[in-house]
Tab-separated table of C-alpha atoms in Angstrom:
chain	number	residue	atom	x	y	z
D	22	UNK	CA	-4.769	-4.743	25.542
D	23	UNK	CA	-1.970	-7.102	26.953
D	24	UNK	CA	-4.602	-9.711	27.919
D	25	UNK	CA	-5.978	-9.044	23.810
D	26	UNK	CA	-2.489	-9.520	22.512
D	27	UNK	CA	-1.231	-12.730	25.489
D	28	UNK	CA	-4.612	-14.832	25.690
D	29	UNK	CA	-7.296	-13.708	22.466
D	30	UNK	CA	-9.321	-12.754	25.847
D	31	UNK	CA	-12.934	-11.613	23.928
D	32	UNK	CA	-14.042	-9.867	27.356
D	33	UNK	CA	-11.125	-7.608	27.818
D	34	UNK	CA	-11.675	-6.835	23.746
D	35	UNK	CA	-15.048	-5.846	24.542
D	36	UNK	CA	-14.122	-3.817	27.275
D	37	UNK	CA	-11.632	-2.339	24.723
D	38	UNK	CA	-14.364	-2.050	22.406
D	39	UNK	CA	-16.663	-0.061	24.975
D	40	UNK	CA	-14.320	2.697	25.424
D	41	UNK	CA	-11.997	3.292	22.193
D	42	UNK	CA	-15.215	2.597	19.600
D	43	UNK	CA	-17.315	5.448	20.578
D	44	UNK	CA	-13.590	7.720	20.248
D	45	UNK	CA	-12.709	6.228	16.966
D	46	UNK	CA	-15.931	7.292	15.889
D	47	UNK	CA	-15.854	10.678	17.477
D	48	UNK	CA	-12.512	11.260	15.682
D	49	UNK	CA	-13.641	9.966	12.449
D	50	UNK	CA	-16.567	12.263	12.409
D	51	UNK	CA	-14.460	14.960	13.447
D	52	UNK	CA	-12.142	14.029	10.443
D	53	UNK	CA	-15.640	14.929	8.218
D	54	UNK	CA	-16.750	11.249	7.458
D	55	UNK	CA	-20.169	10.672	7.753
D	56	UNK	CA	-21.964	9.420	11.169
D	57	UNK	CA	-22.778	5.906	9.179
D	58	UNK	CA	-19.581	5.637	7.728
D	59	UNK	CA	-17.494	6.685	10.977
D	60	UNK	CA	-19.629	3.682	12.509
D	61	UNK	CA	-18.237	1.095	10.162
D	62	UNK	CA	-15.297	1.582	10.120
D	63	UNK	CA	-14.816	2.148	13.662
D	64	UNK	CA	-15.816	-1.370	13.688
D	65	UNK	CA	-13.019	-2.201	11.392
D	66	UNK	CA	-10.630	-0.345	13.271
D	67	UNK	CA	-11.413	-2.047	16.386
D	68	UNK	CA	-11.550	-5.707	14.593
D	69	UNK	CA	-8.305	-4.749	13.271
D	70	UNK	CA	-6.593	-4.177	16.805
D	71	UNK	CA	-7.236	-7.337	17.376
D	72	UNK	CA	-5.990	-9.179	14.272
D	73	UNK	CA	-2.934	-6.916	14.646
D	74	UNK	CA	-2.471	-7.095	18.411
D	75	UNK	CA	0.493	-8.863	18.311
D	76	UNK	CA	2.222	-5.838	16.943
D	77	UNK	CA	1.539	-3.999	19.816
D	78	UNK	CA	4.285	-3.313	22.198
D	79	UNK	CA	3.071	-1.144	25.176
D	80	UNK	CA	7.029	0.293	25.401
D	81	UNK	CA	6.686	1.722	22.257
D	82	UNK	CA	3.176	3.694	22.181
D	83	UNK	CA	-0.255	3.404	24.766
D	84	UNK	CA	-3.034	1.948	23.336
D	85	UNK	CA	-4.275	5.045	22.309
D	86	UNK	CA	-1.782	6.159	20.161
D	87	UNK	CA	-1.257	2.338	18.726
D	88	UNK	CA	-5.164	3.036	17.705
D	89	UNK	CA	-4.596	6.340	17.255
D	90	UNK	CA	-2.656	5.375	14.214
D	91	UNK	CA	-4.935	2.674	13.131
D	92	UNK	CA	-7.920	4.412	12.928
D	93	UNK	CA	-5.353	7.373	10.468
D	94	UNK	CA	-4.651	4.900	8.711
D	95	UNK	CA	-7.850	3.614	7.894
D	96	UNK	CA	-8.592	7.242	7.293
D	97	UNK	CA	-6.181	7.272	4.727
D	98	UNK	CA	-7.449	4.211	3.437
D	99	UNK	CA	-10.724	5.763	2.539
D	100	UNK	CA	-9.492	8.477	1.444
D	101	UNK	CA	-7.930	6.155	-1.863
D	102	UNK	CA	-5.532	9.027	-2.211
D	103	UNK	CA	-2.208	9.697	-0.624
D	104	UNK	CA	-0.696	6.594	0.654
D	105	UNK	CA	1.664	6.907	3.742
D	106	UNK	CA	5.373	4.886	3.258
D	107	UNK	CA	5.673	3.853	6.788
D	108	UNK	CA	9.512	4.054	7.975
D	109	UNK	CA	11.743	1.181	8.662
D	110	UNK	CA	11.392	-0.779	11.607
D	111	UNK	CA	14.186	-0.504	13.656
D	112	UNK	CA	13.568	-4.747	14.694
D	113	UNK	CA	14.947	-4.283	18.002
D	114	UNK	CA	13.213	-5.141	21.812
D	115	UNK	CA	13.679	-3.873	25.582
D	116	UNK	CA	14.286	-6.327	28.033
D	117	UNK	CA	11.662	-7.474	29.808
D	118	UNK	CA	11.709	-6.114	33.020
D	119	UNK	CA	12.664	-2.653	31.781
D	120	UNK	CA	9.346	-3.366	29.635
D	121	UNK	CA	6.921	-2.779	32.579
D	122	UNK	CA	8.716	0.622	33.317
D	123	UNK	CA	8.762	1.866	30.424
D	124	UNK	CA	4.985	0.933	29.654
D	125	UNK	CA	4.400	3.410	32.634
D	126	UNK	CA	6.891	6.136	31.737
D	127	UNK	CA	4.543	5.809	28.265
D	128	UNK	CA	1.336	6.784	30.151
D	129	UNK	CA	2.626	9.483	32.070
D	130	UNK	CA	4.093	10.836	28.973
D	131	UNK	CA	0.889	10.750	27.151
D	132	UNK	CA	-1.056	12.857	30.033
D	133	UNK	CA	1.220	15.432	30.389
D	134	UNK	CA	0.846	15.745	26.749
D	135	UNK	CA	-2.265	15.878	27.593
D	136	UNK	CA	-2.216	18.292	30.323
D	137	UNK	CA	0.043	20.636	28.222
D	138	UNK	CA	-2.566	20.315	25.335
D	139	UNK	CA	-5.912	21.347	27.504
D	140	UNK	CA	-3.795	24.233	28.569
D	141	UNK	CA	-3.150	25.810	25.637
D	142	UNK	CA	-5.189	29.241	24.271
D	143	UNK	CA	-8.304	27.420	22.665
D	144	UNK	CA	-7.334	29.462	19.362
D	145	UNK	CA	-3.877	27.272	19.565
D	146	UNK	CA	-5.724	24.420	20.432
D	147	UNK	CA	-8.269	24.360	17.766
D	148	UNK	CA	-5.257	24.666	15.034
D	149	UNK	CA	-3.985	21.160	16.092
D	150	UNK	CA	-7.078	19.688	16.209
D	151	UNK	CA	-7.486	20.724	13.144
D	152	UNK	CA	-4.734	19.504	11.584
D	153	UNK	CA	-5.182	16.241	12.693
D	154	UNK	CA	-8.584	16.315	11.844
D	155	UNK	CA	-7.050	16.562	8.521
D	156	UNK	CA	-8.136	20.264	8.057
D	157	UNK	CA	-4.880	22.092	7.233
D	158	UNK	CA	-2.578	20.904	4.482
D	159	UNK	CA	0.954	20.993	5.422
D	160	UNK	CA	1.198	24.670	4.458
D	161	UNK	CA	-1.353	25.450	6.766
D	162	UNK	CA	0.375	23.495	9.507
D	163	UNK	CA	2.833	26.095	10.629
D	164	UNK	CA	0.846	28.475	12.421
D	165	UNK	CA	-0.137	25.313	14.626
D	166	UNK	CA	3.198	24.293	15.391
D	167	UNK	CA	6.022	26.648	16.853
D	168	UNK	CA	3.682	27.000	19.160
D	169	UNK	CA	5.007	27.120	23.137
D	170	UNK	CA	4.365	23.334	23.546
D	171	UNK	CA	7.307	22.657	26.111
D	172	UNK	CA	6.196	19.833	26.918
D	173	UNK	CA	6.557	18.091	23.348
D	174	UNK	CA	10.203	18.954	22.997
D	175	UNK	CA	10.808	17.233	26.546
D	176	UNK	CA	9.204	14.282	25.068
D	177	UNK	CA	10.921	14.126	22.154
D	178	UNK	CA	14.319	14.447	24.217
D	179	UNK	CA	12.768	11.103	26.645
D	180	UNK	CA	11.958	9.041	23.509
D	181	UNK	CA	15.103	9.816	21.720
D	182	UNK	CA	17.313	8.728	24.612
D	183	UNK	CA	15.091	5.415	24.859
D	184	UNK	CA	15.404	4.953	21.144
D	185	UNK	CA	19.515	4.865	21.909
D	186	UNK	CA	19.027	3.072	24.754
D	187	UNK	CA	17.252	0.345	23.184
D	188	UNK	CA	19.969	0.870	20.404
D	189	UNK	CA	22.731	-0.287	22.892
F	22	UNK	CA	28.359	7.539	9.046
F	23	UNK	CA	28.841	11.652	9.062
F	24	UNK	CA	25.768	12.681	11.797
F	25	UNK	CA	22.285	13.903	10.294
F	26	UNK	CA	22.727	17.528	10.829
F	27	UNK	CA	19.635	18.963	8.491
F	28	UNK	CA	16.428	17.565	9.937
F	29	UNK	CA	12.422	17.333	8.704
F	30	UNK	CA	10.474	21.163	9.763
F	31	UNK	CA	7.658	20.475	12.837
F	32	UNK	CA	4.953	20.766	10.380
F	33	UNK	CA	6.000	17.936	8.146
F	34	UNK	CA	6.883	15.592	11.325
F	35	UNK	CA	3.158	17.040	12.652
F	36	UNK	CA	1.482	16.418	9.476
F	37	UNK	CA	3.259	13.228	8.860
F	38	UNK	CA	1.742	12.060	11.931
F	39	UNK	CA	-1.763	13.392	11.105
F	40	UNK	CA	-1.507	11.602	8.222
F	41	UNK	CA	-2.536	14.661	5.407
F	42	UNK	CA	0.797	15.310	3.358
F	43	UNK	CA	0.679	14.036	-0.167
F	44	UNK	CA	2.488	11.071	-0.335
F	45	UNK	CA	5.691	11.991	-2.004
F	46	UNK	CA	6.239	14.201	0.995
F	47	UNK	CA	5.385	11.209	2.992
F	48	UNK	CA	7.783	9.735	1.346
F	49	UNK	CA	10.650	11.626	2.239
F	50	UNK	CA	9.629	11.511	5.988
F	51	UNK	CA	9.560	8.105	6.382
F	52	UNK	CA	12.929	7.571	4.510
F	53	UNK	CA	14.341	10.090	6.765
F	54	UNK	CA	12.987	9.302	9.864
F	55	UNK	CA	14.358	5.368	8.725
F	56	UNK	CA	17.792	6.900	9.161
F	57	UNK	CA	17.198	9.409	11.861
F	58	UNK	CA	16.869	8.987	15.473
F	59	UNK	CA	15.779	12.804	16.697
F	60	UNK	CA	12.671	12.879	13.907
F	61	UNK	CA	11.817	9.042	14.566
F	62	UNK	CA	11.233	10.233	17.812
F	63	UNK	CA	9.330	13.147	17.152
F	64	UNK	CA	7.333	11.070	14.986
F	65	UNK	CA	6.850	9.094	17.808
F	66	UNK	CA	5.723	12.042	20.170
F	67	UNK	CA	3.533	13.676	17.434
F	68	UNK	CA	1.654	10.411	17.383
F	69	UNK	CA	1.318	10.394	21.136
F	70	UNK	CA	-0.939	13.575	20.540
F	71	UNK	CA	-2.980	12.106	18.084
F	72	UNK	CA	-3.672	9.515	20.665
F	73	UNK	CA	-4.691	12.464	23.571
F	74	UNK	CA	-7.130	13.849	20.575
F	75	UNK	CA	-8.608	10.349	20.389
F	76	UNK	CA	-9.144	10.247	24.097
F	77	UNK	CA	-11.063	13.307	24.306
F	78	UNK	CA	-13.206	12.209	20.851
F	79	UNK	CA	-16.304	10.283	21.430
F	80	UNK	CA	-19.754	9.600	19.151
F	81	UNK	CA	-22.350	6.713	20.544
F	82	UNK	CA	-21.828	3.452	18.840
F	83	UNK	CA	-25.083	1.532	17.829
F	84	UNK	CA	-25.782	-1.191	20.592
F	85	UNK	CA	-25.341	-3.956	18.055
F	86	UNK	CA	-21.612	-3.459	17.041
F	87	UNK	CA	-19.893	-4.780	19.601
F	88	UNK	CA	-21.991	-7.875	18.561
F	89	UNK	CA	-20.915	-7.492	14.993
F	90	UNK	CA	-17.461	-6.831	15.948
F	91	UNK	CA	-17.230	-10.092	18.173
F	92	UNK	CA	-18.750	-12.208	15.400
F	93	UNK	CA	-15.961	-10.791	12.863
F	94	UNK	CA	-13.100	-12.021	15.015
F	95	UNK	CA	-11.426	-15.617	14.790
F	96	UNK	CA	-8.884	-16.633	17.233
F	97	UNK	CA	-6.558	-17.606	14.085
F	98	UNK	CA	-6.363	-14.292	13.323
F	99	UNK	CA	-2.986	-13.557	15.577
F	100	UNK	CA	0.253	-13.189	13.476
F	101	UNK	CA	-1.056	-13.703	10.104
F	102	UNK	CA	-0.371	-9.980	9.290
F	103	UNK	CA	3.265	-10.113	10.333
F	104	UNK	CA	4.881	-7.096	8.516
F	105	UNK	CA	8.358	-7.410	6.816
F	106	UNK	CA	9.588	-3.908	6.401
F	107	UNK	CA	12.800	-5.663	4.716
F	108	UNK	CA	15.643	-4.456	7.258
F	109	UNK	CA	18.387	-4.699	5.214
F	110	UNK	CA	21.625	-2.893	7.316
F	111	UNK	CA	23.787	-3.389	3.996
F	112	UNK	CA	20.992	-1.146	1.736
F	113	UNK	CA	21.958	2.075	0.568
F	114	UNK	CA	18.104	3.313	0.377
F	115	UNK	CA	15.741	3.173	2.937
F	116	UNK	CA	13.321	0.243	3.249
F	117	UNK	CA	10.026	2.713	2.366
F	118	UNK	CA	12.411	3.861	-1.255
F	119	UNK	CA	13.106	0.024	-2.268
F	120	UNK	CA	9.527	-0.532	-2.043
F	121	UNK	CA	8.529	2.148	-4.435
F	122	UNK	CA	11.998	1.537	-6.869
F	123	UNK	CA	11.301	-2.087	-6.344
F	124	UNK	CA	14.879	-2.921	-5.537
F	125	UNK	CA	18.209	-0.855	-3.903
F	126	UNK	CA	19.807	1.556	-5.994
F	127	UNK	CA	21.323	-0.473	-8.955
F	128	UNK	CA	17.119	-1.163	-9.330
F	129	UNK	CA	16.624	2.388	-10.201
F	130	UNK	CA	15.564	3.135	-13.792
F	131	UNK	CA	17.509	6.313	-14.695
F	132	UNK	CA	16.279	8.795	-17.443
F	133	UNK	CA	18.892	11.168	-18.439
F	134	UNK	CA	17.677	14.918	-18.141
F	135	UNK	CA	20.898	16.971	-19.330
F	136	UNK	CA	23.764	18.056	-18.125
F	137	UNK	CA	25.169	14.692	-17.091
F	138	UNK	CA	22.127	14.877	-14.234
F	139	UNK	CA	19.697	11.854	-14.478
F	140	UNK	CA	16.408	10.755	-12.998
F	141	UNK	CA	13.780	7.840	-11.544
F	142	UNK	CA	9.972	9.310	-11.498
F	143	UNK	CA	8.882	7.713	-8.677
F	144	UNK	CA	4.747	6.494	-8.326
F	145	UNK	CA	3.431	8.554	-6.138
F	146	UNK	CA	-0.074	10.400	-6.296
F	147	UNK	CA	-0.818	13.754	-8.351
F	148	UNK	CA	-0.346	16.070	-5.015
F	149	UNK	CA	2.941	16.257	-5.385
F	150	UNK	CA	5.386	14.294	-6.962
F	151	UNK	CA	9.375	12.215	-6.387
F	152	UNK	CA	11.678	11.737	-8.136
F	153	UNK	CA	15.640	10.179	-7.263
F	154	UNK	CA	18.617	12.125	-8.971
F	155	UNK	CA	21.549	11.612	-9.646
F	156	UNK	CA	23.838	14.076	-9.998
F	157	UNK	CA	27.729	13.510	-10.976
F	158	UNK	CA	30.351	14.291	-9.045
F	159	UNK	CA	31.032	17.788	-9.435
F	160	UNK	CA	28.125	18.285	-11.396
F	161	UNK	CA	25.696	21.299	-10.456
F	162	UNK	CA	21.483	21.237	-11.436
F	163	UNK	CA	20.659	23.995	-12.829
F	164	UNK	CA	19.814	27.304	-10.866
F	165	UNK	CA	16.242	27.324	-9.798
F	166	UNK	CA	13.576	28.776	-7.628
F	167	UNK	CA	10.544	27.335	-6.235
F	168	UNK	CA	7.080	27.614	-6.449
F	169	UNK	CA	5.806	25.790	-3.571
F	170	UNK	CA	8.108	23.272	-1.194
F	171	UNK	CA	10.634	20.918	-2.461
F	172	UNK	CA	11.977	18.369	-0.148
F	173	UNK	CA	15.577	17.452	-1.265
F	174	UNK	CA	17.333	14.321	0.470
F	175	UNK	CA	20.531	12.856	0.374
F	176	UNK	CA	21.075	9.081	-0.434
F	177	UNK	CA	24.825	8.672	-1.497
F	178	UNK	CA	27.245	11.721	-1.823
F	179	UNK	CA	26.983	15.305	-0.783
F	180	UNK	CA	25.475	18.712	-2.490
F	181	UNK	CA	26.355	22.150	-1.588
F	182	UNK	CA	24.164	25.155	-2.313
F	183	UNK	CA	24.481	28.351	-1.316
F	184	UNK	CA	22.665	27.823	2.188
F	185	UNK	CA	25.003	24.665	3.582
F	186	UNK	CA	26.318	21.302	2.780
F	187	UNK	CA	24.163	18.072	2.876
F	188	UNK	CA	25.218	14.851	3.423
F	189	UNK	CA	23.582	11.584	3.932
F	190	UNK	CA	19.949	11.581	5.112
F	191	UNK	CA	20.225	15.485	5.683
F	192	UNK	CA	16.801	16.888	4.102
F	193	UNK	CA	16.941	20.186	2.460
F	194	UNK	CA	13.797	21.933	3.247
F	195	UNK	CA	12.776	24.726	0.273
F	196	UNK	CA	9.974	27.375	-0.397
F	197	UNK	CA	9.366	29.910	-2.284
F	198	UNK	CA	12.048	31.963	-0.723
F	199	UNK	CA	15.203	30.114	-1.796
F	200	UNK	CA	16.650	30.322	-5.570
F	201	UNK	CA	19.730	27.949	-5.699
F	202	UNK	CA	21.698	25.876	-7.403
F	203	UNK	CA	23.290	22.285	-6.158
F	204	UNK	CA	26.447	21.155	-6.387
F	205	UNK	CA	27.200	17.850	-5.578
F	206	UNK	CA	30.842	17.212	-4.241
F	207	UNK	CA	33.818	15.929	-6.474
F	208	UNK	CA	34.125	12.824	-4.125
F	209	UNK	CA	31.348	10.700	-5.515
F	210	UNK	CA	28.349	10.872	-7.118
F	211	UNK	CA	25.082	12.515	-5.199
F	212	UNK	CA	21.932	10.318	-5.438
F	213	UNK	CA	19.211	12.728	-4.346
F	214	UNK	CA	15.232	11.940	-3.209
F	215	UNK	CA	13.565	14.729	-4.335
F	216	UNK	CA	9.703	15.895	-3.558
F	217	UNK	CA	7.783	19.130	-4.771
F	218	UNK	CA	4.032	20.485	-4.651
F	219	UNK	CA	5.002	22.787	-7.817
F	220	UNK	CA	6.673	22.583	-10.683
F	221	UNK	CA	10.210	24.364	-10.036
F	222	UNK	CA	11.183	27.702	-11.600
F	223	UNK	CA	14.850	27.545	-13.666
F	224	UNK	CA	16.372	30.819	-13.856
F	225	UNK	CA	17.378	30.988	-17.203
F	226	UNK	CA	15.322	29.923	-20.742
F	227	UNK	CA	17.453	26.320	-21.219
F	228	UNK	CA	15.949	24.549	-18.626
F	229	UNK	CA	13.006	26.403	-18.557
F	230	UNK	CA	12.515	25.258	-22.435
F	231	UNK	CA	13.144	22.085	-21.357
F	232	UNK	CA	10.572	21.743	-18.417
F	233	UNK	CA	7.319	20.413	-19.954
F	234	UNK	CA	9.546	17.474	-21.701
F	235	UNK	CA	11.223	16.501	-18.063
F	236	UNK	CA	8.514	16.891	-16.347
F	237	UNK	CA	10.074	18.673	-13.130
């Protein structure tokens, strides 16, 4: 993704393209667009990581959350109905060397998250697929959440303090 | 600034991040999470999940897309989307409200709905809808129950009800359990954002009267 955003390399987006295509896909058809559909635009998500790769700062989300929210949005886009008011940037960057660290720290975040998640009761499980799947409305979304995910208030607690942090 | 003390419920930050609350609700997360750290981060972590689910997702491609992809990029294309989210320190509303009032708050377009209380429709879509208030000093809204969820946050001023006090960029969160009635402090003025999925239910036949023409 670095190599995307630094040096427009084409062979390390189609490397990019080979794995996250087939998921954006995946999760569009899970998200109940057609299989023809889910194929376009997967193309258009993945065309848009690279127009917007220069937003992407690896401190701040892995590249599978960064698409992760591209492909929703694009979602959302098709949907033509509920647009999403993105919050204010906060227009502040870590310094560089802390950059690499935190990059890391990001990963191991995201598969203990992921850890936490294939553990879960497959009843439990199901419920937050399914709400971001775009299944449940918001009133729905309750019985997913209060659920004994430990391991998402510990991340919230490590991204807060590295949202202060940052905030010097 | 006093400290955010009445945060967004796990199922908005959760659906936020999913992407599937109507977009006044959507509203009122992103203007909160604009002013607060905790939920900004939760937002943050809540998106982090949506990234596992798109790890463990996958559907063959057609062998030609990657072609198609490749032909669709230019190596122009870097920084020609910059985004300017318009950080303005000195604002009193969020940067995701001035976008929809098209200005701070001497932008907003005030309709006077009784009772000294006024208010901005905002654009939103039919799902639910926003709206700013403005309620003097002093001044209470009228004593009312809900149908579904309102979302009540606080831009300038304070309100008291009868659960707790809100202050700037607290969030009241409301269902069908709560019947109360606001009151916003003597100090100053309370500018409210305001988001519902139902009409609201006024406990006596003034308001009530009054409903279809105010359209809250």
């Amino acid at each position: 993704m670095i190599r995307i955003r630094d040096h427009k390399d084409r062979e390390a987006f189609a490397r990019l393209f080979a794995h996250f295509a087939p998921r954006v896909k995946g999760f569009l058809i899970s998200s109940g667009s057609d299989p023809a559909v889910a194929e376009d635009c997967a193309q258009d998500v993945m065309v848009s990581v690279w127009r917007k790769a220069h937003l992407f700062d690896p401190t701040r989300a892995s590249v599978s959350t960064w698409i992760f929210t591209i492909a929703r949005n694009r979602r959302i886009d098709l949907a033509r109905k509920d647009k999403r008011p993105e919050p204010e940037d906060l227009g502040w960057g870590p310094e560089p060397e802390q950059a690499q660290d935190d990059g890391l720290a990001l990963q191991q975040e995201s598969e203990q998250l992921g850890q936490a998640l294939a553990a879960l009761p497959s009843k439990q499980r199901e419920l937050i697929e399914k709400c971001y799947f775009g299944d449940l409305s918001h009133r729905e979304i309750a019985d997913a959440t209060g659920l004994p995910l430990g391991t998402i208030k510990s991340r919230i607690r490590l991204a807060l303090e590295k949202l202060r942090h940052a905030m010097g | 600034m006093e400290k955010i003390r009445h945060h967004l419920t796990e199922e908005l930050l959760m659906g936020y991040a999913a992407g599937t609350l109507p977009e006044a609700f959507s509203l009122v997360v992103a203007s909160h999470v604009s002013m607060c750290d905790t939920c900004r981060a939760a937002v943050e972590t809540y998106d982090m999940i949506g990234g596992v689910l798109l790890d463990e997702a996958s559907s063959e491609m057609s062998p030609d897309s990657l072609e198609a992809a490749l032909a669709r990029l230019s190596d122009h294309d870097h920084n020609v989307e910059k985004t300017d989210t318009g950080t303005n320190p000195d604002a009193v509303l969020p940067a995701p409200l001035r976008d929809y009032v098209g200005g701070d708050v001497d932008a907003i377009r005030w309709r006077p709905v009784g009772g000294g209380v006024k208010q901005a429709i905002l654009p939103t879509s039919k799902d639910a809808s926003a709206r700013l208030l403005l309620i003097p000093a002093g001044s209470a809204v009228p004593d009312h129950g809900h149908r579904g969820m309102e979302l009540t946050m606080v831009l300038t001023g304070a309100f008291e009800d009868e659960t707790d006090r809100f202050a700037r960029g607290d969030v009241e969160v409301a269902t069908e359990d709560l019947d109360h009635m606001p009151v916003a402090d003597i100090g100053a003025d309370c500018i409210c954002l305001a988001a519902t999925d139902a009409p609201l239910r006024f406990n006596s036949w003034i308001p009530r009267l009054a409903q279809p023409f105010l359209r809250i």
